[in-house]
PDB file of C-alpha atoms in Angstrom:
ATOM      1  CA  MET A 266     -28.092 -67.054 -63.897  1.00 86.00           C
ATOM      2  CA  ARG A 267     -30.438 -68.122 -66.809  1.00 97.00           C
ATOM      3  CA  LYS A 268     -31.060 -66.162 -69.928  1.00 98.00           C
ATOM      4  CA  VAL A 269     -34.720 -64.914 -70.505  1.00 99.00           C
ATOM      5  CA  LEU A 270     -36.217 -63.376 -73.495  1.00 98.00           C
ATOM      6  CA  LEU A 271     -39.240 -61.009 -72.724  1.00 99.00           C
ATOM      7  CA  ALA A 272     -40.787 -59.863 -75.907  1.00 98.00           C
ATOM      8  CA  TYR A 273     -43.978 -57.965 -75.946  1.00 98.00           C
ATOM      9  CA  SER A 274     -46.346 -55.740 -78.000  1.00 97.00           C
ATOM     10  CA  SER A 275     -48.113 -52.831 -76.442  1.00 96.00           C
ATOM     11  CA  MET A 276     -50.455 -50.208 -77.977  1.00 94.00           C
ATOM     12  CA  THR A 277     -51.528 -48.298 -74.862  1.00 95.00           C
ATOM     13  CA  GLY A 278     -48.789 -49.304 -72.469  1.00 97.00           C
ATOM     14  CA  ASN A 279     -50.771 -51.974 -70.455  1.00 98.00           C
ATOM     15  CA  THR A 280     -48.891 -54.978 -71.736  1.00 98.00           C
ATOM     16  CA  GLU A 281     -45.599 -52.998 -71.438  1.00 98.00           C
ATOM     17  CA  LEU A 282     -46.326 -52.364 -67.693  1.00 98.00           C
ATOM     18  CA  MET A 283     -46.967 -56.101 -67.409  1.00 99.00           C
ATOM     19  CA  ALA A 284     -43.792 -56.782 -69.197  1.00 99.00           C
ATOM     20  CA  GLN A 285     -41.849 -54.429 -66.789  1.00 99.00           C
ATOM     21  CA  THR A 286     -43.288 -56.127 -63.673  1.00 99.00           C
ATOM     22  CA  ILE A 287     -42.408 -59.714 -64.994  1.00 99.00           C
ATOM     23  CA  GLY A 288     -38.962 -58.390 -66.016  1.00 99.00           C
ATOM     24  CA  ASP A 289     -38.289 -56.738 -62.724  1.00 99.00           C
ATOM     25  CA  TYR A 290     -39.264 -59.825 -60.804  1.00 99.00           C
ATOM     26  CA  LEU A 291     -37.001 -62.167 -62.892  1.00 99.00           C
ATOM     27  CA  ILE A 292     -33.963 -59.724 -62.607  1.00 98.00           C
ATOM     28  CA  GLU A 293     -34.646 -59.826 -58.770  1.00 98.00           C
ATOM     29  CA  LYS A 294     -34.206 -63.539 -58.953  1.00 98.00           C
ATOM     30  CA  LYS A 295     -30.864 -63.023 -60.739  1.00 98.00           C
ATOM     31  CA  HIS A 296     -31.792 -63.983 -64.170  1.00 98.00           C
ATOM     32  CA  ASP A 297     -30.434 -62.253 -67.310  1.00 98.00           C
ATOM     33  CA  VAL A 298     -33.444 -60.681 -68.831  1.00 99.00           C
ATOM     34  CA  ILE A 299     -33.336 -59.376 -72.413  1.00 98.00           C
ATOM     35  CA  THR A 300     -36.442 -57.292 -73.320  1.00 98.00           C
ATOM     36  CA  LYS A 301     -37.685 -56.519 -76.734  1.00 97.00           C
ATOM     37  CA  SER A 302     -40.809 -54.830 -78.007  1.00 96.00           C
ATOM     38  CA  PHE A 303     -42.261 -56.177 -81.241  1.00 94.00           C
ATOM     39  CA  ASP A 304     -43.196 -52.517 -81.912  1.00 86.00           C
ATOM     40  CA  PHE A 305     -39.582 -51.323 -82.193  1.00 89.00           C
ATOM     41  CA  ASP A 306     -37.227 -54.419 -82.248  1.00 86.00           C
ATOM     42  CA  THR A 307     -36.894 -57.354 -84.597  1.00 87.00           C
ATOM     43  CA  VAL A 308     -37.809 -60.492 -82.735  1.00 92.00           C
ATOM     44  CA  GLU A 309     -36.494 -63.363 -84.782  1.00 93.00           C
ATOM     45  CA  VAL A 310     -38.096 -66.774 -84.087  1.00 95.00           C
ATOM     46  CA  LYS A 311     -34.732 -68.580 -84.440  1.00 94.00           C
ATOM     47  CA  GLU A 312     -33.192 -66.481 -81.592  1.00 95.00           C
ATOM     48  CA  LEU A 313     -35.722 -68.132 -79.127  1.00 97.00           C
ATOM     49  CA  LEU A 314     -33.475 -71.101 -79.020  1.00 97.00           C
ATOM     50  CA  ASP A 315     -30.683 -68.915 -77.393  1.00 97.00           C
ATOM     51  CA  TYR A 316     -32.803 -68.427 -74.145  1.00 98.00           C
ATOM     52  CA  ASP A 317     -33.452 -70.616 -71.404  1.00 98.00           C
ATOM     53  CA  ALA A 318     -36.977 -69.229 -71.104  1.00 99.00           C
ATOM     54  CA  VAL A 319     -39.278 -67.142 -73.298  1.00 99.00           C
ATOM     55  CA  LEU A 320     -42.062 -64.754 -72.113  1.00 99.00           C
ATOM     56  CA  ILE A 321     -44.265 -63.350 -74.778  1.00 99.00           C
ATOM     57  CA  GLY A 322     -46.820 -60.483 -74.096  1.00 98.00           C
ATOM     58  CA  THR A 323     -49.341 -59.348 -76.639  1.00 98.00           C
ATOM     59  CA  LEU A 324     -52.439 -57.218 -76.562  1.00 97.00           C
ATOM     60  CA  THR A 325     -55.436 -58.773 -78.154  1.00 96.00           C
ATOM     61  CA  TRP A 326     -56.754 -57.066 -81.348  1.00 92.00           C
ATOM     62  CA  VAL A 327     -60.462 -56.270 -81.844  1.00 86.00           C
ATOM     63  CA  GLY A 328     -62.191 -59.642 -82.691  1.00 87.00           C
ATOM     64  CA  GLY A 329     -59.740 -61.624 -80.558  1.00 93.00           C
ATOM     65  CA  GLY A 330     -56.743 -61.703 -82.984  1.00 95.00           C
ATOM     66  CA  LEU A 331     -53.023 -60.859 -83.029  1.00 97.00           C
ATOM     67  CA  PRO A 332     -51.897 -57.433 -83.466  1.00 96.00           C
ATOM     68  CA  PHE A 333     -50.068 -56.691 -86.763  1.00 94.00           C
ATOM     69  CA  ASP A 334     -46.700 -56.377 -85.309  1.00 94.00           C
ATOM     70  CA  VAL A 335     -46.966 -60.038 -83.859  1.00 96.00           C
ATOM     71  CA  GLU A 336     -48.334 -61.700 -86.956  1.00 95.00           C
ATOM     72  CA  ASP A 337     -44.930 -62.325 -88.725  1.00 94.00           C
ATOM     73  CA  PHE A 338     -43.459 -63.750 -85.603  1.00 96.00           C
ATOM     74  CA  TYR A 339     -46.411 -66.009 -85.163  1.00 97.00           C
ATOM     75  CA  ASP A 340     -46.267 -67.335 -88.758  1.00 96.00           C
ATOM     76  CA  GLU A 341     -42.488 -68.067 -88.428  1.00 95.00           C
ATOM     77  CA  LEU A 342     -43.224 -70.081 -85.254  1.00 95.00           C
ATOM     78  CA  ASP A 343     -43.906 -73.095 -87.452  1.00 92.00           C
ATOM     79  CA  ASN A 344     -40.180 -73.099 -88.573  1.00 91.00           C
ATOM     80  CA  ILE A 345     -38.792 -73.850 -85.112  1.00 95.00           C
ATOM     81  CA  ASP A 346     -38.754 -76.742 -82.591  1.00 96.00           C
ATOM     82  CA  LEU A 347     -39.676 -75.525 -79.045  1.00 97.00           C
ATOM     83  CA  SER A 348     -39.362 -78.942 -77.423  1.00 97.00           C
ATOM     84  CA  GLY A 349     -38.966 -78.382 -73.706  1.00 96.00           C
ATOM     85  CA  LYS A 350     -38.526 -74.597 -73.983  1.00 98.00           C
ATOM     86  CA  ILE A 351     -40.044 -72.754 -70.959  1.00 99.00           C
ATOM     87  CA  VAL A 352     -42.632 -70.327 -72.279  1.00 99.00           C
ATOM     88  CA  GLY A 353     -44.928 -67.870 -70.456  1.00 99.00           C
ATOM     89  CA  VAL A 354     -47.697 -65.901 -72.364  1.00 99.00           C
ATOM     90  CA  PHE A 355     -49.304 -62.860 -71.010  1.00 99.00           C
ATOM     91  CA  GLY A 356     -51.247 -59.809 -72.354  1.00 98.00           C
ATOM     92  CA  SER A 357     -53.881 -57.124 -72.015  1.00 97.00           C
ATOM     93  CA  ALA A 358     -57.296 -57.150 -73.568  1.00 96.00           C
ATOM     94  CA  ASP A 359     -60.736 -55.449 -73.425  1.00 95.00           C
ATOM     95  CA  SER A 360     -63.686 -57.465 -71.937  1.00 94.00           C
ATOM     96  CA  LEU A 361     -66.098 -55.360 -73.823  1.00 93.00           C
ATOM     97  CA  TYR A 362     -65.276 -57.508 -76.895  1.00 90.00           C
ATOM     98  CA  GLU A 363     -66.860 -60.997 -77.748  1.00 91.00           C
ATOM     99  CA  VAL A 364     -63.309 -62.900 -77.476  1.00 92.00           C
ATOM    100  CA  PHE A 365     -61.450 -61.744 -74.338  1.00 95.00           C
ATOM    101  CA  GLY A 366     -57.593 -62.268 -74.561  1.00 94.00           C
ATOM    102  CA  GLY A 367     -57.762 -64.309 -77.653  1.00 97.00           C
ATOM    103  CA  ALA A 368     -54.138 -63.490 -78.623  1.00 98.00           C
ATOM    104  CA  VAL A 369     -52.687 -64.900 -75.521  1.00 98.00           C
ATOM    105  CA  ASP A 370     -54.430 -68.255 -76.263  1.00 97.00           C
ATOM    106  CA  ILE A 371     -53.359 -68.145 -79.844  1.00 98.00           C
ATOM    107  CA  ILE A 372     -49.637 -67.727 -78.913  1.00 98.00           C
ATOM    108  CA  ALA A 373     -49.898 -70.240 -76.104  1.00 98.00           C
ATOM    109  CA  ASP A 374     -51.479 -72.869 -78.083  1.00 98.00           C
ATOM    110  CA  ARG A 375     -48.973 -72.533 -81.013  1.00 98.00           C
ATOM    111  CA  ALA A 376     -46.054 -72.811 -78.479  1.00 98.00           C
ATOM    112  CA  GLU A 377     -47.597 -75.844 -76.921  1.00 97.00           C
ATOM    113  CA  SER A 378     -48.112 -77.487 -80.300  1.00 97.00           C
ATOM    114  CA  LEU A 379     -44.331 -76.955 -81.029  1.00 97.00           C
ATOM    115  CA  GLY A 380     -43.375 -78.873 -77.909  1.00 97.00           C
ATOM    116  CA  ALA A 381     -42.855 -75.919 -75.418  1.00 98.00           C
ATOM    117  CA  ASN A 382     -43.338 -76.122 -71.761  1.00 98.00           C
ATOM    118  CA  VAL A 383     -45.928 -73.467 -71.590  1.00 98.00           C
ATOM    119  CA  MET A 384     -46.814 -72.261 -68.122  1.00 98.00           C
ATOM    120  CA  PRO A 385     -50.260 -73.118 -66.944  1.00 96.00           C
ATOM    121  CA  LYS A 386     -51.105 -69.497 -66.117  1.00 95.00           C
ATOM    122  CA  ARG A 387     -52.045 -67.884 -69.386  1.00 97.00           C
ATOM    123  CA  LEU A 388     -52.394 -64.421 -67.883  1.00 98.00           C
ATOM    124  CA  THR A 389     -54.783 -62.002 -69.567  1.00 98.00           C
ATOM    125  CA  ILE A 390     -55.574 -58.651 -67.830  1.00 97.00           C
ATOM    126  CA  ASP A 391     -58.639 -56.448 -68.576  1.00 97.00           C
ATOM    127  CA  LEU A 392     -57.246 -53.078 -69.840  1.00 96.00           C
ATOM    128  CA  GLU A 393     -54.879 -51.405 -67.399  1.00 97.00           C
ATOM    129  CA  PRO A 394     -53.315 -53.602 -64.767  1.00 98.00           C
ATOM    130  CA  ASP A 395     -54.203 -52.631 -61.142  1.00 98.00           C
ATOM    131  CA  GLU A 396     -52.247 -53.842 -58.093  1.00 98.00           C
ATOM    132  CA  ASN A 397     -53.830 -57.243 -58.070  1.00 98.00           C
ATOM    133  CA  ASP A 398     -53.080 -57.681 -61.677  1.00 98.00           C
ATOM    134  CA  LEU A 399     -49.571 -56.837 -61.354  1.00 99.00           C
ATOM    135  CA  GLU A 400     -49.376 -59.451 -58.340  1.00 99.00           C
ATOM    136  CA  GLN A 401     -50.471 -61.952 -60.997  1.00 98.00           C
ATOM    137  CA  CYS A 402     -47.662 -60.910 -63.290  1.00 99.00           C
ATOM    138  CA  GLN A 403     -45.261 -61.625 -60.514  1.00 99.00           C
ATOM    139  CA  GLU A 404     -46.989 -65.004 -59.884  1.00 99.00           C
ATOM    140  CA  LEU A 405     -46.344 -65.796 -63.709  1.00 99.00           C
ATOM    141  CA  ALA A 406     -42.683 -64.674 -63.331  1.00 99.00           C
ATOM    142  CA  GLU A 407     -42.368 -67.007 -60.238  1.00 99.00           C
ATOM    143  CA  MET A 408     -43.698 -69.980 -62.186  1.00 98.00           C
ATOM    144  CA  VAL A 409     -41.020 -69.254 -64.752  1.00 99.00           C
ATOM    145  CA  ASN A 410     -38.375 -68.761 -62.096  1.00 98.00           C
ATOM    146  CA  GLN A 411     -39.321 -72.212 -60.581  1.00 98.00           C
ATOM    147  CA  ALA A 412     -39.204 -73.928 -64.030  1.00 98.00           C
ATOM    148  CA  LEU A 413     -35.801 -72.438 -64.627  1.00 98.00           C
ATOM    149  CA  GLU A 414     -34.625 -73.663 -61.197  1.00 96.00           C
ATOM    150  CA  LYS A 415     -35.885 -76.980 -61.858  1.00 95.00           C
ATOM    151  CA  ASN A 416     -34.014 -77.184 -65.135  1.00 87.00           C
ATOM    152  CA  SER A 417     -30.747 -76.116 -63.743  1.00 75.00           C
TER     153      SER A 417
END
């Protein structure tokens, strides 16, 4: 059993539903999943090192940026070496805006620049996830599961 941090920010519940789907899948695969919400929990960057994999979910703010509750976490990422850390990034966004899902790319790009093994599926869902979107969440979770098994 591998230890997985699932940290997310959700304003409307869309990213939260994605996080629940991903977490449930990884629990079914017998991983120890610790879920934290940036909205209510303190997520310290240094604690990322305590986990075998990290999944970060974020909504995209108007204009394509990070939500306020993720900004400090993002800024602190520069203080950590994520070399080889398995990282998945996902989130919800609104396709009406010029930049769709920018926050997902911002987090994924930063993690990659710090040496993380970022999953190739950067998952951005338009508003509320439908059944197909939730299947994509499970696909991301399976990528993380396979990476964990490979690193066992």
